[in-house]
Amino acid sequence: MDGKAAGASSDFHFYPMDLYDPEDRLHPFPEGATRTGREVYAEMAEGAGEPGGAALGKAPRALEEEVDELVHLYALGGAGEWGSELADGSAPCTEVPEQLPLGAQRDWRRGPEAGERGCTGWGTAGPGRDLPEAYRYVHGRASEEYECYVIPEEEDEDEATLVFCVTCKAPVRALEVSDEHREHEVTALDKALESAKDEIHKNMFKLEKQILEMENFANHLEEVFITVEENFGRQEQNFESHYNEILETLAQKYEEKIQALGEKKKAKLEALYGQLVSCGENLDTCKELMETIEEMCHEEKVDFIKDAVAMADRLGKFLNTDTDVEIATQPDFEDQTLDFSDVEQLMCSLHALPAPSAPVINSQAPNSATGSSVRVCWSLYSDDTVESYQLSYRPVRDSAPGKDQAVSTMTVKETYCSVTNLVPNTQYEFWVTAQNRAGSSPTSERAVYMTAPSPPIIKSKEIQSCEEAALICWESGNLNPVDSYTVELTQVETPEASGVTESVVGIPACESLVQLQRRQSYTISVRALNVGGPSARSDPVTVHTTGSRFPLNQHTCHPWLTVADDGFTVVRSERKTPLKEPLPGNTQFSRCVAVMGNLIPVRGRHYWEVEVDERADYTVGVAFDNVPKEEDLGANRLSWCMRHRFASSRHEYEFLHNKTTPDIRITVSPRKIGILLDYENSKLSFFNVDISQHLYTFSCQLHGFVHPCFSLEKPGRLRIRNGIVMPTHVTFY
């Protein structure tokens, strides 16, 4: 019995499932019925310890319970319990082989073929498959297109029974879990393998990163090695040069001193030799005189007297001659002091550092300049000792031939310097030299830096806006061109707005159309940018997105019209001597005494109002920018307008386009005219604002953008009101 129980345990096989099967794959075991390997082996181990009959009986019973669960889960059985008769009256499938064979099968969704014996409820109505074949199905994988069975690869028995002990960090047999590794954390071998692979991949990534860092460090070390080698090579050359210079200086001094000593020796010896010769001659003369006198003493008196007189004259002359008995030069040796100061200076220079190498001036870094300053940086060899740097610069400008720009210099200690008091948006040329006790380095290469621009100047009176956008114009404020402009928008803080600043960057021209939110207030400023960085903010302006705001275009204004300081009042005064009318073809109106407004080029609905004098002759409307300036408004296809004339206490109103007007009678003369330009519906409407009355609507072909127009045929005034909320009665048109 024990042998059978052991045989039953050894015949227990694991059939690995595909972890990447489709989601609609039929799962043989419900999730709630799964058990860990530890529980299964613990239960089998307990069975092995019981008497043979009990152990042998428990294994089949456990297997029967599993098969019973499969039968109920997949409707393999009939209405009764396990062991009862099937629906067709056949006996239940009770034969369970010790080792289930893996055979071919057909798709379970087709249902069993006729004549096949099995359990009802499997597939469609009809006789079911037998239980062994059903068991074979749940351990295999079926193909819907081919009636073939895919046999999973069988794992090696040793590998199939191995698990991984996380505590011991080693693979162990599943049977050993209940003994030594009972309390240890155990996981599947495949899972541990994947975890180990992930850890290895992470470590490989770290290793690759470390290898890259080490390669970069090795390259840096190589650069430092080359630099040190070059620096020491230069020092060796300097030592050799100094040594040769010292030897040459010593040899020169030796030659000079030897030559000086020889000349002094020759002069002294020649003087002494002359004295010695003169002394010898005098001595010979004295001896000759003595001998002559002695000879005279032995002569006769007469001869003696004769010779004595001559000898006396001779002795008198000899004795009256001065004899130099003083030594012309002293025999003492003069102490010759040697001047080795220059040699000592050369010797000291051997222990001093060499002159530094030429610095390397860096290119200009982004945002390193303001409108009046730049930050210049440079670098030097690491082994060079520098006491100071001399930075020189001058503006880069086109100058007359032979007239260079003045050069300015600064002495600094660091390898950077902020140069101030410069001209905005101007290029400057910089170069630098390093200095120490040995001297100055060669001059670095020259680099061009540029100061940031001056802040732009916003044309506040020319701002155009509507409820969705604003057109901002400005002056550059710089003589030289800049790279681009940036518009900064800050929504005025309200309970609904947070005051966050937004930027529109990369604007090439001196104007920008920016999108805004309806009925809000914005603070807008502009910056200019170049390679040196951004300028300071311009003076801010406030823009309101309530209605449409537009300025009057002074370039189109007829000379007989005047725009008041507020920018929205047009006046025609009484003039006895009319001004000279402008020439045709100018941007000014020449025949029609009118002025045009600059409406923002945004499609949508724009509304403005005009306050008029009931007795004034005026014309208001819209026209294209290229409307003929030598014609009246409404006399062509490029303008639509409302004209009023007052004569003989009568008011005459016309709605003109291409010299035509409809027959319309206006009973109440408007004092405030509302004008609605609707691009979406291609309409232009006029209203009597005071009584909320609709006067007339043009159906226009607006192939482009039009602008408001205002004309006075006689002295009077018009006041334009824009940037106002559209009245309710206007919104219906």
XYZ file of C-alpha atoms in Angstrom:
733
model
C 0.000 0.000 0.000
C 2.829 2.334 0.809
C 4.367 1.587 -2.567
C 1.117 2.410 -4.287
C 0.805 5.625 -2.394
C 4.318 6.532 -3.361
C 3.553 5.584 -6.935
C 0.503 7.785 -6.888
C 2.604 10.673 -5.700
C 5.258 10.113 -8.340
C 2.603 9.955 -11.044
C 1.332 13.441 -10.146
C 2.199 15.650 -13.146
C 2.117 19.462 -13.591
C 0.970 20.726 -16.981
C 2.139 24.301 -17.384
C -0.399 26.793 -18.745
C 0.390 29.478 -21.293
C 0.591 32.792 -19.426
C -0.102 34.719 -22.614
C -3.219 32.931 -23.820
C -6.133 35.098 -25.074
C -8.582 36.400 -22.519
C -11.393 34.274 -23.983
C -9.414 31.100 -23.315
C -11.399 28.534 -21.356
C -9.840 28.253 -17.881
C -10.030 24.734 -16.524
C -9.982 25.664 -12.829
C -11.976 28.454 -11.150
C -9.973 31.023 -9.238
C -11.485 30.083 -5.930
C -10.495 26.411 -6.296
C -6.771 26.997 -6.825
C -4.295 26.049 -4.136
C -0.637 26.720 -3.593
C 2.006 24.060 -4.138
C 2.837 24.175 -0.431
C -0.733 23.196 0.523
C -0.880 20.380 -2.042
C 2.438 18.883 -1.008
C 1.634 19.308 2.655
C -1.621 17.406 2.159
C 0.135 14.665 0.198
C 2.819 14.405 2.864
C 0.145 13.918 5.527
C -1.417 11.205 3.394
C 1.888 9.449 3.049
C 2.184 9.183 6.806
C -1.161 7.436 7.340
C -1.793 3.710 6.902
C -1.553 2.489 3.376
C -5.256 1.998 2.818
C -6.185 5.444 4.069
C -3.480 7.125 2.016
C -4.378 5.233 -1.096
C -8.053 5.984 -0.651
C -7.548 9.686 0.049
C -5.665 10.368 -3.197
C -8.441 8.960 -5.437
C -11.059 10.766 -3.341
C -9.235 14.080 -3.756
C -8.967 13.447 -7.482
C -12.652 12.548 -7.634
C -13.540 15.801 -5.862
C -11.537 17.803 -8.401
C -13.182 15.991 -11.305
C -16.601 16.542 -9.676
C -15.923 20.277 -9.540
C -15.000 20.248 -13.234
C -18.186 18.366 -14.096
C -20.407 20.892 -12.316
C -18.428 23.918 -13.567
C -18.555 23.009 -17.264
C -21.914 21.168 -17.255
C -20.308 17.796 -17.874
C -22.838 15.973 -15.715
C -26.630 15.656 -15.680
C -29.166 16.854 -13.156
C -28.028 14.409 -10.513
C -24.906 14.264 -8.367
C -21.660 12.595 -9.315
C -22.245 8.904 -9.925
C -25.921 9.216 -10.878
C -27.245 8.308 -14.320
C -26.773 10.752 -17.127
C -29.622 12.389 -18.984
C -29.618 9.791 -21.798
C -29.670 6.899 -19.351
C -26.069 5.922 -19.804
C -23.841 5.223 -16.914
C -21.703 8.013 -15.555
C -18.029 8.232 -16.378
C -16.321 6.794 -13.329
C -13.162 5.381 -14.802
C -10.218 7.565 -13.979
C -6.856 6.417 -15.278
C -3.796 6.811 -13.132
C -2.115 8.894 -15.859
C -4.394 10.674 -18.245
C -3.333 10.357 -21.907
C -3.054 13.425 -24.074
C -4.881 12.816 -27.369
C -6.355 14.698 -30.288
C -9.730 16.412 -29.921
C -12.100 18.670 -31.855
C -13.284 22.128 -31.005
C -15.548 21.968 -27.993
C -17.893 24.544 -29.477
C -18.783 22.168 -32.352
C -20.272 19.635 -29.989
C -19.611 15.854 -30.030
C -20.237 13.868 -33.147
C -22.898 11.207 -33.298
C -21.969 7.929 -31.765
C -19.439 9.363 -29.428
C -19.853 8.248 -25.888
C -19.571 10.847 -23.175
C -21.267 13.123 -20.720
C -24.277 15.163 -21.819
C -24.158 18.933 -21.532
C -20.786 19.150 -23.282
C -21.186 21.471 -26.255
C -24.517 21.422 -28.078
C -27.386 19.039 -27.383
C -26.506 15.486 -28.018
C -24.364 12.732 -26.550
C -21.402 14.122 -24.607
C -17.792 13.154 -24.585
C -16.462 10.772 -22.012
C -14.808 12.185 -18.945
C -11.241 11.195 -19.865
C -11.519 13.124 -23.120
C -12.975 16.114 -21.236
C -10.089 15.930 -18.825
C -7.688 15.762 -21.732
C -9.323 18.899 -23.148
C -8.847 21.023 -20.081
C -5.158 20.090 -19.978
C -4.542 20.966 -23.628
C -5.077 23.821 -26.068
C -7.517 23.510 -28.938
C -7.390 25.355 -32.245
C -10.655 26.649 -33.638
C -9.510 26.373 -37.236
C -7.798 22.983 -37.195
C -8.818 19.784 -35.489
C -5.431 19.239 -33.988
C -4.161 19.245 -30.448
C -1.232 21.408 -29.448
C 0.757 19.505 -26.913
C 2.532 21.831 -24.498
C 6.228 21.278 -24.086
C 6.905 19.015 -21.185
C 9.275 20.419 -18.630
C 12.008 18.430 -17.132
C 10.794 16.676 -14.023
C 13.495 18.234 -11.892
C 12.666 21.734 -13.173
C 8.941 21.183 -12.776
C 9.363 20.301 -9.104
C 11.686 23.230 -8.291
C 10.604 26.438 -6.546
C 12.657 29.387 -5.365
C 13.195 30.178 -1.711
C 13.443 33.951 -1.387
C 14.787 33.712 2.166
C 17.646 31.385 1.253
C 17.980 32.838 -2.258
C 18.294 29.365 -3.737
C 16.090 26.945 -5.750
C 14.660 24.050 -3.732
C 12.443 21.087 -4.475
C 8.770 21.573 -3.885
C 8.731 18.621 -1.499
C 11.282 20.344 0.717
C 8.942 23.280 1.348
C 7.219 21.407 4.132
C 10.458 20.627 5.939
C 13.329 23.064 6.038
C 11.663 25.963 4.211
C 8.208 25.779 5.806
C 8.330 29.327 7.218
C 10.342 30.800 4.359
C 8.990 32.935 1.569
C 8.694 30.748 -1.524
C 7.848 31.792 -5.060
C 7.624 30.121 -8.445
C 10.919 29.453 -10.190
C 9.810 31.242 -13.369
C 8.782 34.305 -11.365
C 12.099 34.291 -9.525
C 13.871 33.910 -12.863
C 12.027 36.926 -14.319
C 12.776 38.928 -11.185
C 16.453 37.988 -11.409
C 16.500 38.946 -15.098
C 14.915 42.306 -14.290
C 17.477 42.893 -11.571
C 20.276 41.954 -13.940
C 18.902 44.316 -16.597
C 18.747 47.121 -14.041
C 22.305 46.406 -12.962
C 23.388 46.260 -16.615
C 21.806 49.657 -17.175
C 23.612 51.020 -14.137
C 26.810 49.378 -15.344
C 26.422 50.922 -18.811
C 25.839 54.296 -17.188
C 28.909 53.810 -15.021
C 30.918 52.734 -18.063
C 29.829 55.893 -19.870
C 30.793 58.000 -16.877
C 34.146 56.234 -16.629
C 34.760 56.752 -20.352
C 33.986 60.451 -19.984
C 36.241 60.578 -16.949
C 38.968 58.746 -18.858
C 38.651 61.240 -21.711
C 38.907 64.060 -19.204
C 41.949 62.407 -17.624
C 43.489 62.066 -21.070
C 42.936 65.761 -21.727
C 44.458 66.623 -18.354
C 47.367 64.261 -19.064
C 48.048 65.955 -22.404
C 47.745 69.389 -20.800
C 50.162 68.473 -17.997
C 52.591 66.983 -20.485
C 52.465 70.115 -22.638
C 52.878 72.382 -19.614
C 55.887 70.444 -18.298
C 57.313 70.399 -21.820
C 57.054 74.167 -21.899
C 58.698 74.370 -18.474
C 61.564 72.148 -19.639
C 62.047 74.399 -22.638
C 61.998 77.432 -20.348
C 64.605 75.866 -18.006
C 66.844 74.952 -20.935
C 66.500 78.423 -22.395
C 67.293 80.048 -19.045
C 70.241 77.691 -18.472
C 71.729 78.459 -21.870
C 71.178 82.151 -21.255
C 72.987 81.927 -17.917
C 75.925 80.083 -19.505
C 76.147 82.664 -22.275
C 76.045 85.489 -19.729
C 78.768 83.880 -17.596
C 80.979 83.253 -20.628
C 80.525 86.831 -21.753
C 81.383 88.156 -18.316
C 84.449 85.854 -18.156
C 85.728 87.179 -21.481
C 85.117 90.754 -20.435
C 86.908 90.341 -17.115
C 89.903 88.484 -18.615
C 90.299 91.148 -21.288
C 90.137 93.942 -18.690
C 92.713 92.229 -16.477
C 95.069 91.700 -19.436
C 94.896 95.341 -20.431
C 95.622 96.484 -16.875
C 98.519 94.028 -16.588
C 100.042 95.220 -19.856
C 99.784 98.883 -18.852
C 101.447 98.335 -15.500
C 104.235 96.194 -16.860
C 104.952 98.657 -19.638
C 105.218 101.518 -17.125
C 107.493 99.581 -14.836
C 109.630 98.445 -17.753
C 110.086 102.061 -18.938
C 111.151 103.129 -15.480
C 113.508 100.207 -15.273
C 115.181 101.127 -18.595
C 115.512 104.790 -17.587
C 117.003 103.835 -14.250
C 119.525 101.559 -15.959
C 120.584 104.317 -18.348
C 121.075 106.753 -15.458
C 123.071 104.200 -13.570
C 125.329 103.560 -16.546
C 125.918 107.291 -16.914
C 126.865 107.622 -13.213
C 129.309 104.737 -13.466
C 130.917 106.243 -16.589
C 131.332 109.611 -14.858
C 132.898 107.961 -11.809
C 135.409 106.098 -13.938
C 136.234 109.242 -15.880
C 136.842 111.227 -12.666
C 139.078 108.493 -11.286
C 141.118 108.550 -14.447
C 141.403 112.343 -14.246
C 142.819 112.128 -10.741
C 145.861 110.268 -12.092
C 146.570 112.814 -14.783
C 149.041 115.662 -14.693
C 147.985 118.953 -13.261
C 147.744 120.687 -16.611
C 145.660 117.898 -18.151
C 143.678 117.489 -14.979
C 142.711 121.172 -14.987
C 141.713 121.026 -18.637
C 139.593 117.929 -18.158
C 138.222 119.049 -14.777
C 136.632 122.134 -16.285
C 134.848 120.052 -18.943
C 133.931 117.358 -16.381
C 132.519 119.963 -14.030
C 130.194 121.245 -16.775
C 129.181 117.682 -17.575
C 128.571 116.777 -13.911
C 126.581 119.964 -13.408
C 124.304 119.157 -16.297
C 123.810 115.550 -15.131
C 123.134 116.490 -11.554
C 120.696 119.207 -12.586
C 118.628 116.573 -14.479
C 115.667 115.243 -12.354
C 115.785 111.555 -11.869
C 112.338 109.804 -11.347
C 112.834 107.555 -8.396
C 109.087 107.040 -7.730
C 107.479 103.763 -8.894
C 105.026 104.518 -11.645
C 102.490 101.858 -10.476
C 101.980 100.022 -7.234
C 102.575 96.341 -7.172
C 99.567 95.697 -4.935
C 96.721 93.647 -6.590
C 93.450 95.512 -6.866
C 90.335 93.689 -5.633
C 88.170 93.116 -8.736
C 84.471 93.161 -7.713
C 82.388 91.061 -10.120
C 78.794 92.145 -10.761
C 76.636 88.987 -10.986
C 73.284 90.693 -10.416
C 71.990 89.830 -13.848
C 73.154 86.257 -13.379
C 71.400 86.104 -10.041
C 68.246 87.407 -11.671
C 68.476 84.687 -14.261
C 69.071 82.118 -11.560
C 66.019 83.321 -9.675
C 63.948 83.052 -12.810
C 64.698 79.332 -12.891
C 62.657 78.919 -9.719
C 59.753 81.140 -10.923
C 56.669 80.000 -12.868
C 56.658 80.535 -16.617
C 54.463 83.116 -18.247
C 50.887 81.815 -18.594
C 49.409 80.497 -21.802
C 46.915 82.458 -23.826
C 43.434 82.331 -22.256
C 40.486 80.906 -24.174
C 37.615 83.374 -24.245
C 34.167 81.779 -24.224
C 31.305 82.489 -26.568
C 28.469 84.570 -25.218
C 26.070 82.588 -23.058
C 22.309 83.062 -23.466
C 20.746 85.753 -21.301
C 24.175 86.966 -20.160
C 23.599 90.626 -21.013
C 21.414 93.553 -20.112
C 20.863 96.749 -22.010
C 24.023 98.286 -20.511
C 26.216 95.343 -19.453
C 27.544 91.942 -20.508
C 29.129 89.123 -18.558
C 32.328 87.917 -20.264
C 33.887 84.565 -19.291
C 37.127 82.822 -20.256
C 39.238 79.839 -19.174
C 42.930 78.966 -18.783
C 45.168 75.913 -18.513
C 44.812 74.368 -15.071
C 48.561 74.353 -14.307
C 49.134 78.000 -15.142
C 49.502 80.439 -12.282
C 47.934 83.800 -12.971
C 48.042 86.900 -10.826
C 45.606 88.977 -12.883
C 43.858 89.281 -16.222
C 43.627 92.255 -18.514
C 40.333 92.418 -20.399
C 40.164 94.702 -23.422
C 37.121 95.592 -25.501
C 35.786 98.027 -28.057
C 32.520 98.443 -29.962
C 32.154 96.784 -33.342
C 31.075 99.586 -35.640
C 31.720 100.751 -39.160
C 34.294 103.515 -38.786
C 36.080 105.739 -41.247
C 39.296 104.349 -42.771
C 42.239 104.820 -40.466
C 40.016 105.668 -37.498
C 39.734 102.803 -35.026
C 37.367 102.671 -32.098
C 38.813 103.501 -28.688
C 39.926 100.441 -26.697
C 38.979 100.116 -23.030
C 40.816 97.856 -20.581
C 40.023 96.357 -17.201
C 42.188 94.406 -14.738
C 40.430 91.590 -12.881
C 41.381 88.630 -10.707
C 38.703 86.124 -11.736
C 38.013 84.386 -15.030
C 34.878 86.439 -15.590
C 33.930 90.078 -15.611
C 30.724 92.098 -15.842
C 31.387 95.038 -18.112
C 28.997 97.947 -17.540
C 28.168 101.340 -19.048
C 27.660 99.899 -22.531
C 25.291 100.917 -25.311
C 22.119 98.781 -25.727
C 21.781 96.385 -28.677
C 25.434 96.902 -29.688
C 28.170 94.404 -30.518
C 31.459 94.590 -28.629
C 34.741 92.832 -29.360
C 36.538 91.342 -26.337
C 40.015 89.823 -25.840
C 41.990 88.969 -22.714
C 45.603 88.345 -21.559
C 46.858 86.604 -18.399
C 49.676 88.040 -16.296
C 52.075 86.882 -13.581
C 55.609 87.766 -12.393
C 57.147 86.106 -15.434
C 55.211 88.308 -17.826
C 52.060 88.400 -19.920
C 50.505 85.643 -21.966
C 49.738 85.944 -25.653
C 46.425 87.593 -26.465
C 43.387 85.330 -26.661
C 41.269 85.082 -29.746
C 38.646 87.783 -30.039
C 34.993 87.142 -29.248
C 31.986 89.284 -30.048
C 29.399 89.909 -27.324
C 26.167 91.827 -27.697
C 24.211 93.856 -25.181
C 20.496 93.317 -24.760
C 18.138 95.689 -26.578
C 16.398 98.708 -25.155
C 12.774 98.130 -24.121
C 10.247 98.755 -26.903
C 7.744 101.611 -26.760
C 4.097 100.544 -27.096
C 1.911 102.837 -29.196
C -0.921 103.000 -26.703
C -3.076 105.263 -28.873
C -2.952 102.821 -31.781
C -4.103 99.701 -29.912
C -7.008 97.882 -31.594
C -9.101 95.357 -29.703
C -12.334 93.419 -29.696
C -13.886 90.875 -27.380
C -11.642 88.042 -28.595
C -8.307 89.669 -29.461
C -6.116 92.750 -29.463
C -3.653 94.149 -31.995
C -0.637 95.659 -30.219
C 1.820 97.921 -32.063
C 5.105 99.303 -30.777
C 8.341 101.011 -31.738
C 11.572 99.062 -31.501
C 13.466 101.659 -29.491
C 16.762 100.393 -30.959
C 18.888 101.668 -33.805
C 20.092 98.190 -34.757
C 17.659 95.369 -35.633
C 16.671 92.850 -32.968
C 16.001 89.125 -33.354
C 12.401 88.984 -32.112
C 9.887 90.340 -29.641
C 7.897 88.805 -26.783
C 4.463 90.049 -25.686
C 3.624 89.375 -22.027
C -0.028 89.346 -20.954
C -1.169 89.552 -17.365
C -4.854 89.259 -16.658
C -5.875 91.851 -14.079
C -6.635 89.989 -10.896
C -10.306 89.572 -10.148
C -12.204 86.937 -8.164
C -12.420 84.958 -11.430
C -8.883 85.645 -12.712
C -5.611 84.615 -11.088
C -3.315 87.190 -12.692
C -1.094 84.614 -14.378
C 1.333 85.993 -16.965
C 1.301 84.465 -20.444
C 3.834 85.114 -23.189
C 3.674 85.203 -26.976
C 7.231 84.618 -28.219
C 9.106 84.772 -31.509
C 7.309 87.819 -32.948
C 9.384 89.129 -35.892
C 7.633 92.476 -36.502
C 6.607 95.427 -34.335
C 2.995 94.310 -33.984
C 1.150 91.243 -32.768
C -2.445 90.015 -32.821
C -3.014 88.167 -29.519
C -6.024 86.087 -28.539
C -7.796 87.133 -25.324
C -10.842 86.207 -23.265
C -14.100 88.103 -23.453
C -14.813 91.045 -21.167
C -11.547 90.951 -19.248
C -8.795 93.456 -18.512
C -5.153 92.751 -19.364
C -1.863 94.446 -18.605
C 0.370 94.075 -21.660
C 4.101 94.735 -22.006
C 6.664 93.924 -24.695
C 10.299 92.778 -24.604
C 12.875 92.836 -27.405
C 15.321 89.922 -27.742
C 18.714 89.347 -29.342
C 21.614 86.960 -28.726
C 22.491 88.841 -25.543
C 19.112 88.238 -23.953
C 15.781 89.985 -23.442
C 15.361 93.665 -22.804
C 13.564 95.094 -19.833
C 9.778 95.237 -20.058
C 8.257 98.156 -21.856
C 5.916 100.490 -20.030
C 2.708 98.457 -19.653
C -0.636 99.317 -21.193
C -4.087 98.138 -20.171
C -6.411 96.514 -22.709
C -10.111 95.840 -22.091
C -11.917 93.198 -24.139
C -15.298 94.898 -23.802
C -16.619 95.700 -27.254
C -14.455 96.828 -30.151
C -11.862 99.610 -29.726
C -10.142 101.281 -32.635
C -8.147 104.504 -33.163
C -8.587 106.973 -36.002
C -6.014 106.769 -38.770
C -4.407 110.211 -38.944
C -2.793 109.348 -42.280
C -6.236 109.225 -43.952
C -7.593 112.400 -42.337
C -8.576 115.179 -44.747
C -6.710 118.444 -44.015
C -9.985 120.210 -43.229
C -10.663 117.760 -40.373
C -9.063 117.783 -36.951
C -8.911 114.891 -34.478
C -9.153 116.105 -30.880
C -6.672 115.111 -28.192
C -8.972 112.379 -26.908
C -8.547 110.648 -30.284
C -12.290 110.055 -30.762
C -13.712 113.477 -31.647
C -13.664 114.674 -35.277
C -14.076 118.428 -35.824
C -14.535 120.499 -38.992
C -14.159 124.218 -38.268
C -15.305 127.351 -40.117
C -12.459 128.401 -42.456
C -12.508 131.566 -44.584
C -9.436 130.471 -46.595
C -9.610 126.724 -47.270
C -6.427 124.745 -47.076
C -4.884 123.323 -50.191
C -6.490 120.022 -51.009
C -4.181 116.984 -51.080
C -3.084 115.523 -54.367
C -4.969 112.487 -55.698
C -3.408 109.123 -54.992
C -2.404 110.062 -51.470
C -3.565 108.026 -48.492
C -5.561 111.057 -47.395
C -9.084 111.670 -48.495
C -8.946 114.411 -51.143
C -12.565 115.057 -52.204
C -14.564 113.598 -49.336
C -13.754 115.408 -46.055
C -13.406 112.191 -44.101
C -11.230 110.134 -41.844
C -10.951 106.351 -41.511
C -10.596 104.274 -38.365
C -8.302 101.280 -37.857
C -10.566 98.383 -36.911
C -8.901 95.198 -35.688
C -8.672 92.585 -38.493
C -10.724 89.938 -36.690
C -13.895 88.446 -38.080
C -16.928 88.356 -35.861
C -19.271 91.142 -34.722
C -18.075 94.718 -34.092
C -20.217 97.487 -32.680
C -19.608 101.205 -32.152
C -21.664 104.355 -31.814
C -21.411 107.897 -33.221
C -22.848 110.957 -31.496
C -24.046 113.413 -34.181
C -25.560 116.899 -34.418
C -29.056 116.872 -35.840
C -28.277 119.868 -38.079
C -24.881 118.627 -39.294
C -24.266 117.066 -42.687
C -22.405 113.853 -41.994
C -21.689 110.430 -43.401
C -20.850 107.318 -41.330
C -20.238 103.765 -42.437
C -17.462 101.375 -43.474
C -15.103 101.064 -46.432
C -12.229 98.968 -47.632
C -8.732 100.299 -47.122
C -8.264 100.804 -50.865
C -11.456 102.816 -51.333
C -10.811 105.684 -53.825
C -9.914 108.729 -51.717
C -10.979 111.133 -54.483
C -14.589 109.881 -54.423
C -17.435 110.338 -51.967
C -18.266 107.575 -49.534
C -21.020 105.339 -50.912
C -20.202 106.251 -54.509
C -18.496 102.923 -55.266
C -18.598 99.217 -54.516
C -15.972 99.512 -51.767
C -17.984 101.498 -49.221
C -21.363 101.303 -47.415
C -22.582 104.304 -45.490
C -25.447 106.317 -44.023
C -25.561 109.985 -45.122
C -27.553 112.811 -43.521
C -28.262 116.216 -45.004
C -30.131 119.049 -43.343
C -31.736 121.688 -45.584
C -34.805 123.913 -45.135
C -35.640 122.320 -41.772
C -35.778 118.929 -43.441
C -33.716 115.866 -42.633
C -32.701 113.715 -45.551
C -31.230 110.253 -44.920
C -29.621 107.976 -47.488
C -28.068 104.530 -47.193
C -25.559 104.584 -50.022
C -23.648 101.834 -51.776
C -22.392 102.188 -55.335
C -24.442 105.427 -55.686
C -27.737 103.695 -54.917
C -30.008 104.076 -51.904
C -33.305 102.466 -50.868
C -36.449 104.559 -50.365
C -36.586 104.803 -46.581
C -38.216 107.450 -44.387
C -36.833 108.145 -40.908
C -39.287 110.026 -38.732
C -37.155 110.427 -35.598
C -33.757 111.979 -36.265
C -31.096 109.998 -34.374
C -28.651 111.828 -32.136
C -26.653 108.673 -31.473
C -26.188 106.169 -34.256
C -25.239 102.571 -33.512
C -23.344 100.636 -36.196
C -23.078 96.832 -36.193
C -20.595 95.146 -38.523
C -21.323 91.417 -38.757
C -18.657 89.507 -40.709
C -20.281 86.147 -40.041
C -23.536 87.105 -41.794
C -21.976 89.724 -44.143
C -24.235 92.494 -42.839
C -23.891 96.147 -41.840
C -26.729 97.543 -39.675
C -27.578 101.050 -38.423
C -29.621 101.851 -35.288
C -31.134 104.821 -33.518
C -29.647 104.134 -30.099
C -31.864 106.485 -28.093
C -35.094 104.741 -29.099
C -33.568 101.309 -29.852
C -34.773 101.514 -33.436
C -33.357 99.572 -36.348
C -32.788 101.887 -39.313
C -31.364 99.813 -42.141
C -29.187 96.751 -42.875
C -26.864 96.257 -45.835
C -26.103 92.793 -47.174
C -22.416 93.193 -47.991
C -19.913 91.089 -49.855
C -17.050 91.390 -47.384
C -14.202 89.610 -49.164
C -11.730 91.331 -46.849
C -11.564 93.557 -43.801
C -13.259 96.955 -43.782
C -12.734 100.024 -41.564
C -15.092 102.605 -40.057
C -15.392 105.907 -41.941
C -16.589 109.317 -40.753
C -17.225 112.407 -42.888
C -18.424 115.971 -42.303
C -19.592 117.896 -45.373
C -20.078 121.107 -43.364
C -18.595 122.492 -40.163
C -19.539 120.409 -37.156
C -18.307 117.567 -34.997
C -18.690 113.801 -34.552
C -17.821 111.865 -31.423
C -17.036 108.153 -31.723
C -17.869 105.856 -28.826
C -16.209 102.444 -29.014
C -15.206 99.777 -26.541
C -18.794 99.553 -25.295
C -21.060 96.616 -24.623
C -23.402 95.748 -27.462
C -27.005 96.714 -26.540
C -29.595 93.998 -26.238
C -31.729 95.180 -29.154
C -28.672 95.007 -31.435
C -27.890 91.389 -30.678
C -31.017 90.235 -32.550
C -29.739 91.515 -35.911
